[in-house]
Amino acid sequence: MYRLRLWSVRHARGLERVYKWVEGAMVGLDPVFSRLGYARVERPVALVERSVKTLLFDCEMCGQCVLSSTGMSCPMNCPKQLRNGPCGGVRPGGYCEVKPWMRCVWCDAWEGAQRMRNGAWIHEVLPPVDRSLKGSSSWLRVAREKAAERGHSETKSRARRIVAKAFAGARRNEPASAPLAEEPQSAVNREAQR
Amino acid sequence: MSVDPKDFSPGLNEWAPPPEGYSSGSRLERVLRQGRFAVTAELNPPDSADPEDVFEAARPLAEVVDAINATDASGANCHMSSIGICSLLTRAGYGTIYQISCRDRNRIAIQGDVLGAAAMGVRNVLCLTGDGVGVGDQPGAKPVFDLDSISLLRALKTMRDEGAFLSGRKISRPPPLFLGAAENPCVTPVEWRPERLAKKIEAGAEYIQTNYIFDMPVFEAFMARVRDLGLDKKVFILAGVGPLASPRAARWMRSNVPGIHIPEHVIERMEKAEKPGEEGKRICIELIQQIREIQGVAGVHVMAYRREHQVSEIILESGVLAGRRPVARRSRVQGQGRPAGEPRMEG
Ligand code: SF4
Ligand code: SF4
């Protein structure tokens, strides 16, 4: 919801904390998820994630959440889906070039970032979105990444490795933006499977 | 090293790696790294399949600039492609800047095109996000925006420095590119524009061409912040300027072309003038002269949409060349040079 989304940016600091907490909980649940199998929990967790984040952020379930690096203003709501800052066409007063009735997602992101503890993350160069992950849970992806850092299985995908290397800074802050962990089939190309 | 050699020279070893300390060795890169005040200009792309139309548009610019920008469907209006224009001109000995917009092509197309362009001798690229399709001549087109200007910069840097596509697959001869990006210092959020510039440098930008500057105080504030952040030491900034045709055209541009900021006093000055066209040129020359004095500015980029005939006068009268004869094109062999722009494909 547009109004709620603007509210979220105004409360970026509090939400940053809540969001970190949720992500932390997900990481903590890794043993449980691993036992149940990430493939099996994908669908229910994605459902919860979609409901909560659609309400608060107009989330599009890109599967690679970077809210903590974008002032809690979801970059997928930018009509150009930019991940690295505003385009050159922002209208006077901070309105969107493409949808003039809407606040520029990136002007909001900038304001949100000022309120956040890790606001400086907005300066990190983020990789392009992996479109095959649309519809999958970003929370589970973060959980898998943190587990992978502790030595679980790593991907053999050359593409993922070069992206993780070329965008090393982004991976440090937002592991889901350049993931390296093995993923269950159910987390890839979910839209295509529907 | 002299600025003389062309970006592409048939007969020389086209695959010679760039010289030490250079990314591409292109003419534009040499001019900038040698600390000269660079001049670039935008070419009006033809709606035609005739190469002579390209050369005709390039000829007057080549006399006064170091490199010619070929726009990539700017304003989402369809014209001859940037890669086509750059290939033609580069092969004929001109210095070119290949503009790549993220609006129309996905990462597969862009990476392939960049290799193709580099094989044709194109060395300078300018990474852009692109205007939305809605302002163009075919608003029903599908907007792509698979990458953004900043991830595009990093992708091309990875191709050049790591010798790999975003798929991880190896590139046997990486493209020697001089990487550029745009910046728009005078539009919202102005406080954040210098930080965004820093992000572009971080992503790989080596030179910047700005959008139109008409508001000197805002641009000066931008440059002051750029210097504070030490960015002028890390990137070459070419300030964008252009002549306005009439007060009406200026107002139209301001409200219809995305990202253009023209202060009211500039338009008023044109309204009072007897010959608005001449006044537009005067204003442009004065802006260039003021911009040139600003510390940290490495050159100017002239965008004279439909006023290309004024470009050479503007540049010569502004005195920025300081007697230098730029070399967007030199005849192939001294003494027996062909007339500038005569199309003759080689190699
Ligand atoms: S960045 Fe992706 S996952 Fe996060 S809110 Fe936006 S669409 Fe949803
Ligand atoms: S104005 Fe802002 S929201 Fe609109 S397309 Fe540009 S960056 Fe995206």
PDB file of C-alpha atoms in Angstrom, chain A residues 17-162:
ATOM      1  CA  ARG A  17      15.819  -3.080  13.676  1.00  0.00           C
ATOM      2  CA  VAL A  18      12.726  -5.249  13.287  1.00  0.00           C
ATOM      3  CA  TYR A  19      13.852  -6.435   9.873  1.00  0.00           C
ATOM      4  CA  LYS A  20      17.316  -7.346  11.159  1.00  0.00           C
ATOM      5  CA  TRP A  21      15.665  -9.212  13.971  1.00  0.00           C
ATOM      6  CA  VAL A  22      13.466 -11.208  11.579  1.00  0.00           C
ATOM      7  CA  GLU A  23      16.457 -12.014   9.403  1.00  0.00           C
ATOM      8  CA  GLY A  24      18.417 -13.017  12.497  1.00  0.00           C
ATOM      9  CA  ALA A  25      15.578 -15.304  13.564  1.00  0.00           C
ATOM     10  CA  MET A  26      15.575 -16.891  10.131  1.00  0.00           C
ATOM     11  CA  VAL A  27      19.303 -17.485  10.342  1.00  0.00           C
ATOM     12  CA  GLY A  28      18.816 -18.962  13.813  1.00  0.00           C
ATOM     13  CA  LEU A  29      16.188 -21.312  12.436  1.00  0.00           C
ATOM     14  CA  ASP A  30      18.619 -22.718   9.872  1.00  0.00           C
ATOM     15  CA  PRO A  31      18.975 -26.074  11.713  1.00  0.00           C
ATOM     16  CA  VAL A  32      15.195 -26.440  11.720  1.00  0.00           C
ATOM     17  CA  PHE A  33      14.901 -25.477   8.062  1.00  0.00           C
ATOM     18  CA  SER A  34      17.746 -27.802   7.170  1.00  0.00           C
ATOM     19  CA  ARG A  35      16.078 -30.705   8.950  1.00  0.00           C
ATOM     20  CA  LEU A  36      12.708 -30.041   7.322  1.00  0.00           C
ATOM     21  CA  GLY A  37      14.415 -29.307   4.049  1.00  0.00           C
ATOM     22  CA  TYR A  38      14.607 -25.809   2.523  1.00  0.00           C
ATOM     23  CA  ALA A  39      12.610 -27.089  -0.433  1.00  0.00           C
ATOM     24  CA  ARG A  40       9.666 -27.889   1.799  1.00  0.00           C
ATOM     25  CA  VAL A  41       9.614 -24.666   3.844  1.00  0.00           C
ATOM     26  CA  GLU A  42      10.023 -22.454   0.773  1.00  0.00           C
ATOM     27  CA  ARG A  43       6.322 -22.178  -0.033  1.00  0.00           C
ATOM     28  CA  PRO A  44       4.900 -21.411   3.451  1.00  0.00           C
ATOM     29  CA  VAL A  45       7.693 -18.989   4.388  1.00  0.00           C
ATOM     30  CA  ALA A  46       7.405 -17.196   1.053  1.00  0.00           C
ATOM     31  CA  LEU A  47       3.677 -16.840   1.693  1.00  0.00           C
ATOM     32  CA  VAL A  48       4.219 -15.183   5.069  1.00  0.00           C
ATOM     33  CA  GLU A  49       6.996 -13.003   3.710  1.00  0.00           C
ATOM     34  CA  ARG A  50       4.831 -11.901   0.811  1.00  0.00           C
ATOM     35  CA  SER A  51       1.902 -10.923   3.042  1.00  0.00           C
ATOM     36  CA  VAL A  52       3.949  -8.931   5.541  1.00  0.00           C
ATOM     37  CA  LYS A  53       6.186  -7.172   3.059  1.00  0.00           C
ATOM     38  CA  THR A  54       3.519  -6.413   0.491  1.00  0.00           C
ATOM     39  CA  LEU A  55       1.639  -4.581   3.177  1.00  0.00           C
ATOM     40  CA  LEU A  56       4.601  -2.635   4.521  1.00  0.00           C
ATOM     41  CA  PHE A  57       6.777  -2.077   1.459  1.00  0.00           C
ATOM     42  CA  ASP A  58       4.688  -2.931  -1.626  1.00  0.00           C
ATOM     43  CA  CYS A  59       7.116  -5.840  -1.952  1.00  0.00           C
ATOM     44  CA  GLU A  60       7.320  -7.519  -5.347  1.00  0.00           C
ATOM     45  CA  MET A  61       9.060 -10.632  -3.978  1.00  0.00           C
ATOM     46  CA  CYS A  62      12.189 -10.177  -6.053  1.00  0.00           C
ATOM     47  CA  GLY A  63      13.832 -12.807  -3.845  1.00  0.00           C
ATOM     48  CA  GLN A  64      16.884 -10.616  -3.235  1.00  0.00           C
ATOM     49  CA  CYS A  65      15.834  -8.158  -0.588  1.00  0.00           C
ATOM     50  CA  VAL A  66      18.013  -5.088  -0.214  1.00  0.00           C
ATOM     51  CA  LEU A  67      15.708  -2.925   1.937  1.00  0.00           C
ATOM     52  CA  SER A  68      18.476  -2.409   4.501  1.00  0.00           C
ATOM     53  CA  SER A  69      20.583  -0.757   1.773  1.00  0.00           C
ATOM     54  CA  THR A  70      17.774   1.367   0.367  1.00  0.00           C
ATOM     55  CA  GLY A  71      16.377   3.257   3.322  1.00  0.00           C
ATOM     56  CA  MET A  72      13.563   0.667   3.671  1.00  0.00           C
ATOM     57  CA  SER A  73      12.139   1.982   0.377  1.00  0.00           C
ATOM     58  CA  CYS A  74      11.729  -1.013  -1.950  1.00  0.00           C
ATOM     59  CA  PRO A  75      13.635  -0.401  -5.199  1.00  0.00           C
ATOM     60  CA  MET A  76      11.352  -2.710  -7.171  1.00  0.00           C
ATOM     61  CA  ASN A  77       8.710   0.013  -6.925  1.00  0.00           C
ATOM     62  CA  CYS A  78      10.889   2.325  -8.997  1.00  0.00           C
ATOM     63  CA  PRO A  79       9.394   2.057 -12.500  1.00  0.00           C
ATOM     64  CA  LYS A  80      12.919   1.522 -13.849  1.00  0.00           C
ATOM     65  CA  GLN A  81      13.669  -0.942 -11.028  1.00  0.00           C
ATOM     66  CA  LEU A  82      16.949   0.835 -10.342  1.00  0.00           C
ATOM     67  CA  ARG A  83      19.012  -0.690  -7.551  1.00  0.00           C
ATOM     68  CA  ASN A  84      21.680   1.975  -7.192  1.00  0.00           C
ATOM     69  CA  GLY A  85      20.108   5.358  -6.745  1.00  0.00           C
ATOM     70  CA  PRO A  86      17.817   7.794  -8.501  1.00  0.00           C
ATOM     71  CA  CYS A  87      17.748   8.278 -12.256  1.00  0.00           C
ATOM     72  CA  GLY A  88      18.473  11.667 -13.796  1.00  0.00           C
ATOM     73  CA  GLY A  89      14.830  12.431 -14.421  1.00  0.00           C
ATOM     74  CA  VAL A  90      13.504  13.029 -10.894  1.00  0.00           C
ATOM     75  CA  ARG A  91      10.917  15.822 -10.955  1.00  0.00           C
ATOM     76  CA  PRO A  92      11.139  18.979  -8.809  1.00  0.00           C
ATOM     77  CA  GLY A  93       9.953  18.229  -5.286  1.00  0.00           C
ATOM     78  CA  GLY A  94      11.130  14.629  -5.527  1.00  0.00           C
ATOM     79  CA  TYR A  95       8.419  13.122  -7.722  1.00  0.00           C
ATOM     80  CA  CYS A  96       8.924  10.268 -10.156  1.00  0.00           C
ATOM     81  CA  GLU A  97       9.765  10.898 -13.814  1.00  0.00           C
ATOM     82  CA  VAL A  98       7.679   7.972 -15.038  1.00  0.00           C
ATOM     83  CA  LYS A  99       4.791   8.153 -12.524  1.00  0.00           C
ATOM     84  CA  PRO A 100       4.531  11.828 -11.624  1.00  0.00           C
ATOM     85  CA  TRP A 101       1.872  11.236  -8.949  1.00  0.00           C
ATOM     86  CA  MET A 102       4.277   9.042  -6.966  1.00  0.00           C
ATOM     87  CA  ARG A 103       7.208  10.045  -4.764  1.00  0.00           C
ATOM     88  CA  CYS A 104      10.541   9.013  -6.303  1.00  0.00           C
ATOM     89  CA  VAL A 105      11.396   5.746  -4.610  1.00  0.00           C
ATOM     90  CA  TRP A 106      15.033   6.798  -4.444  1.00  0.00           C
ATOM     91  CA  CYS A 107      14.423  10.216  -2.912  1.00  0.00           C
ATOM     92  CA  ASP A 108      12.552   8.338  -0.186  1.00  0.00           C
ATOM     93  CA  ALA A 109      15.350   5.797   0.039  1.00  0.00           C
ATOM     94  CA  TRP A 110      17.852   8.583   0.616  1.00  0.00           C
ATOM     95  CA  GLU A 111      15.732  10.075   3.382  1.00  0.00           C
ATOM     96  CA  GLY A 112      15.133   6.680   4.950  1.00  0.00           C
ATOM     97  CA  ALA A 113      18.851   5.903   4.892  1.00  0.00           C
ATOM     98  CA  GLN A 114      19.605   9.085   6.867  1.00  0.00           C
ATOM     99  CA  ARG A 115      17.513   7.671   9.693  1.00  0.00           C
ATOM    100  CA  MET A 116      19.132   4.258   9.713  1.00  0.00           C
ATOM    101  CA  ARG A 117      22.057   2.932  11.681  1.00  0.00           C
ATOM    102  CA  ASN A 118      23.516   1.275   8.603  1.00  0.00           C
ATOM    103  CA  GLY A 119      22.413   4.127   6.363  1.00  0.00           C
ATOM    104  CA  ALA A 120      25.836   4.199   4.711  1.00  0.00           C
ATOM    105  CA  TRP A 121      25.043   0.873   3.052  1.00  0.00           C
ATOM    106  CA  ILE A 122      23.170   2.860   0.429  1.00  0.00           C
ATOM    107  CA  HIS A 123      26.578   3.784  -1.062  1.00  0.00           C
ATOM    108  CA  GLU A 124      27.453   0.186  -1.868  1.00  0.00           C
ATOM    109  CA  VAL A 125      27.165  -0.846  -5.540  1.00  0.00           C
ATOM    110  CA  LEU A 126      24.414  -3.468  -5.789  1.00  0.00           C
ATOM    111  CA  PRO A 127      24.333  -6.159  -8.485  1.00  0.00           C
ATOM    112  CA  PRO A 128      21.532  -6.537 -11.018  1.00  0.00           C
ATOM    113  CA  VAL A 129      18.546  -8.594  -9.900  1.00  0.00           C
ATOM    114  CA  ASP A 130      18.586 -12.292 -10.730  1.00  0.00           C
ATOM    115  CA  ARG A 131      15.178 -12.467 -12.377  1.00  0.00           C
ATOM    116  CA  SER A 132      14.953 -16.228 -11.977  1.00  0.00           C
ATOM    117  CA  LEU A 133      14.542 -15.773  -8.216  1.00  0.00           C
ATOM    118  CA  LYS A 134      11.319 -13.790  -8.439  1.00  0.00           C
ATOM    119  CA  GLY A 135       8.674 -15.100  -6.090  1.00  0.00           C
ATOM    120  CA  SER A 136      11.098 -16.896  -3.787  1.00  0.00           C
ATOM    121  CA  SER A 137      11.709 -16.102  -0.136  1.00  0.00           C
ATOM    122  CA  SER A 138      14.528 -13.676   0.484  1.00  0.00           C
ATOM    123  CA  TRP A 139      14.481 -14.488   4.193  1.00  0.00           C
ATOM    124  CA  LEU A 140      15.291 -18.136   3.533  1.00  0.00           C
ATOM    125  CA  ARG A 141      17.964 -17.058   1.094  1.00  0.00           C
ATOM    126  CA  VAL A 142      19.670 -15.004   3.801  1.00  0.00           C
ATOM    127  CA  ALA A 143      19.420 -17.945   6.199  1.00  0.00           C
ATOM    128  CA  ARG A 144      21.077 -20.231   3.637  1.00  0.00           C
ATOM    129  CA  GLU A 145      23.813 -17.681   2.943  1.00  0.00           C
ATOM    130  CA  LYS A 146      24.702 -17.327   6.615  1.00  0.00           C
ATOM    131  CA  ALA A 147      24.747 -21.109   6.953  1.00  0.00           C
ATOM    132  CA  ALA A 148      26.934 -21.365   3.851  1.00  0.00           C
ATOM    133  CA  GLU A 149      29.382 -18.935   5.437  1.00  0.00           C
ATOM    134  CA  ARG A 150      29.732 -21.480   8.222  1.00  0.00           C
ATOM    135  CA  GLY A 151      30.857 -24.043   5.710  1.00  0.00           C
ATOM    136  CA  HIS A 152      27.728 -25.572   4.255  1.00  0.00           C
ATOM    137  CA  SER A 153      27.482 -26.382   0.582  1.00  0.00           C
ATOM    138  CA  GLU A 154      28.405 -23.694  -1.954  1.00  0.00           C
ATOM    139  CA  THR A 155      27.116 -23.242  -5.435  1.00  0.00           C
ATOM    140  CA  LYS A 156      29.022 -24.460  -8.441  1.00  0.00           C
ATOM    141  CA  SER A 157      27.463 -21.782 -10.602  1.00  0.00           C
ATOM    142  CA  ARG A 158      30.115 -19.711 -12.378  1.00  0.00           C
ATOM    143  CA  ALA A 159      27.613 -16.914 -12.850  1.00  0.00           C
ATOM    144  CA  ARG A 160      26.943 -16.619  -9.136  1.00  0.00           C
ATOM    145  CA  ARG A 161      30.611 -16.689  -8.313  1.00  0.00           C
ATOM    146  CA  ILE A 162      31.548 -13.897 -10.735  1.00  0.00           C
TER     147      ILE A 162
END
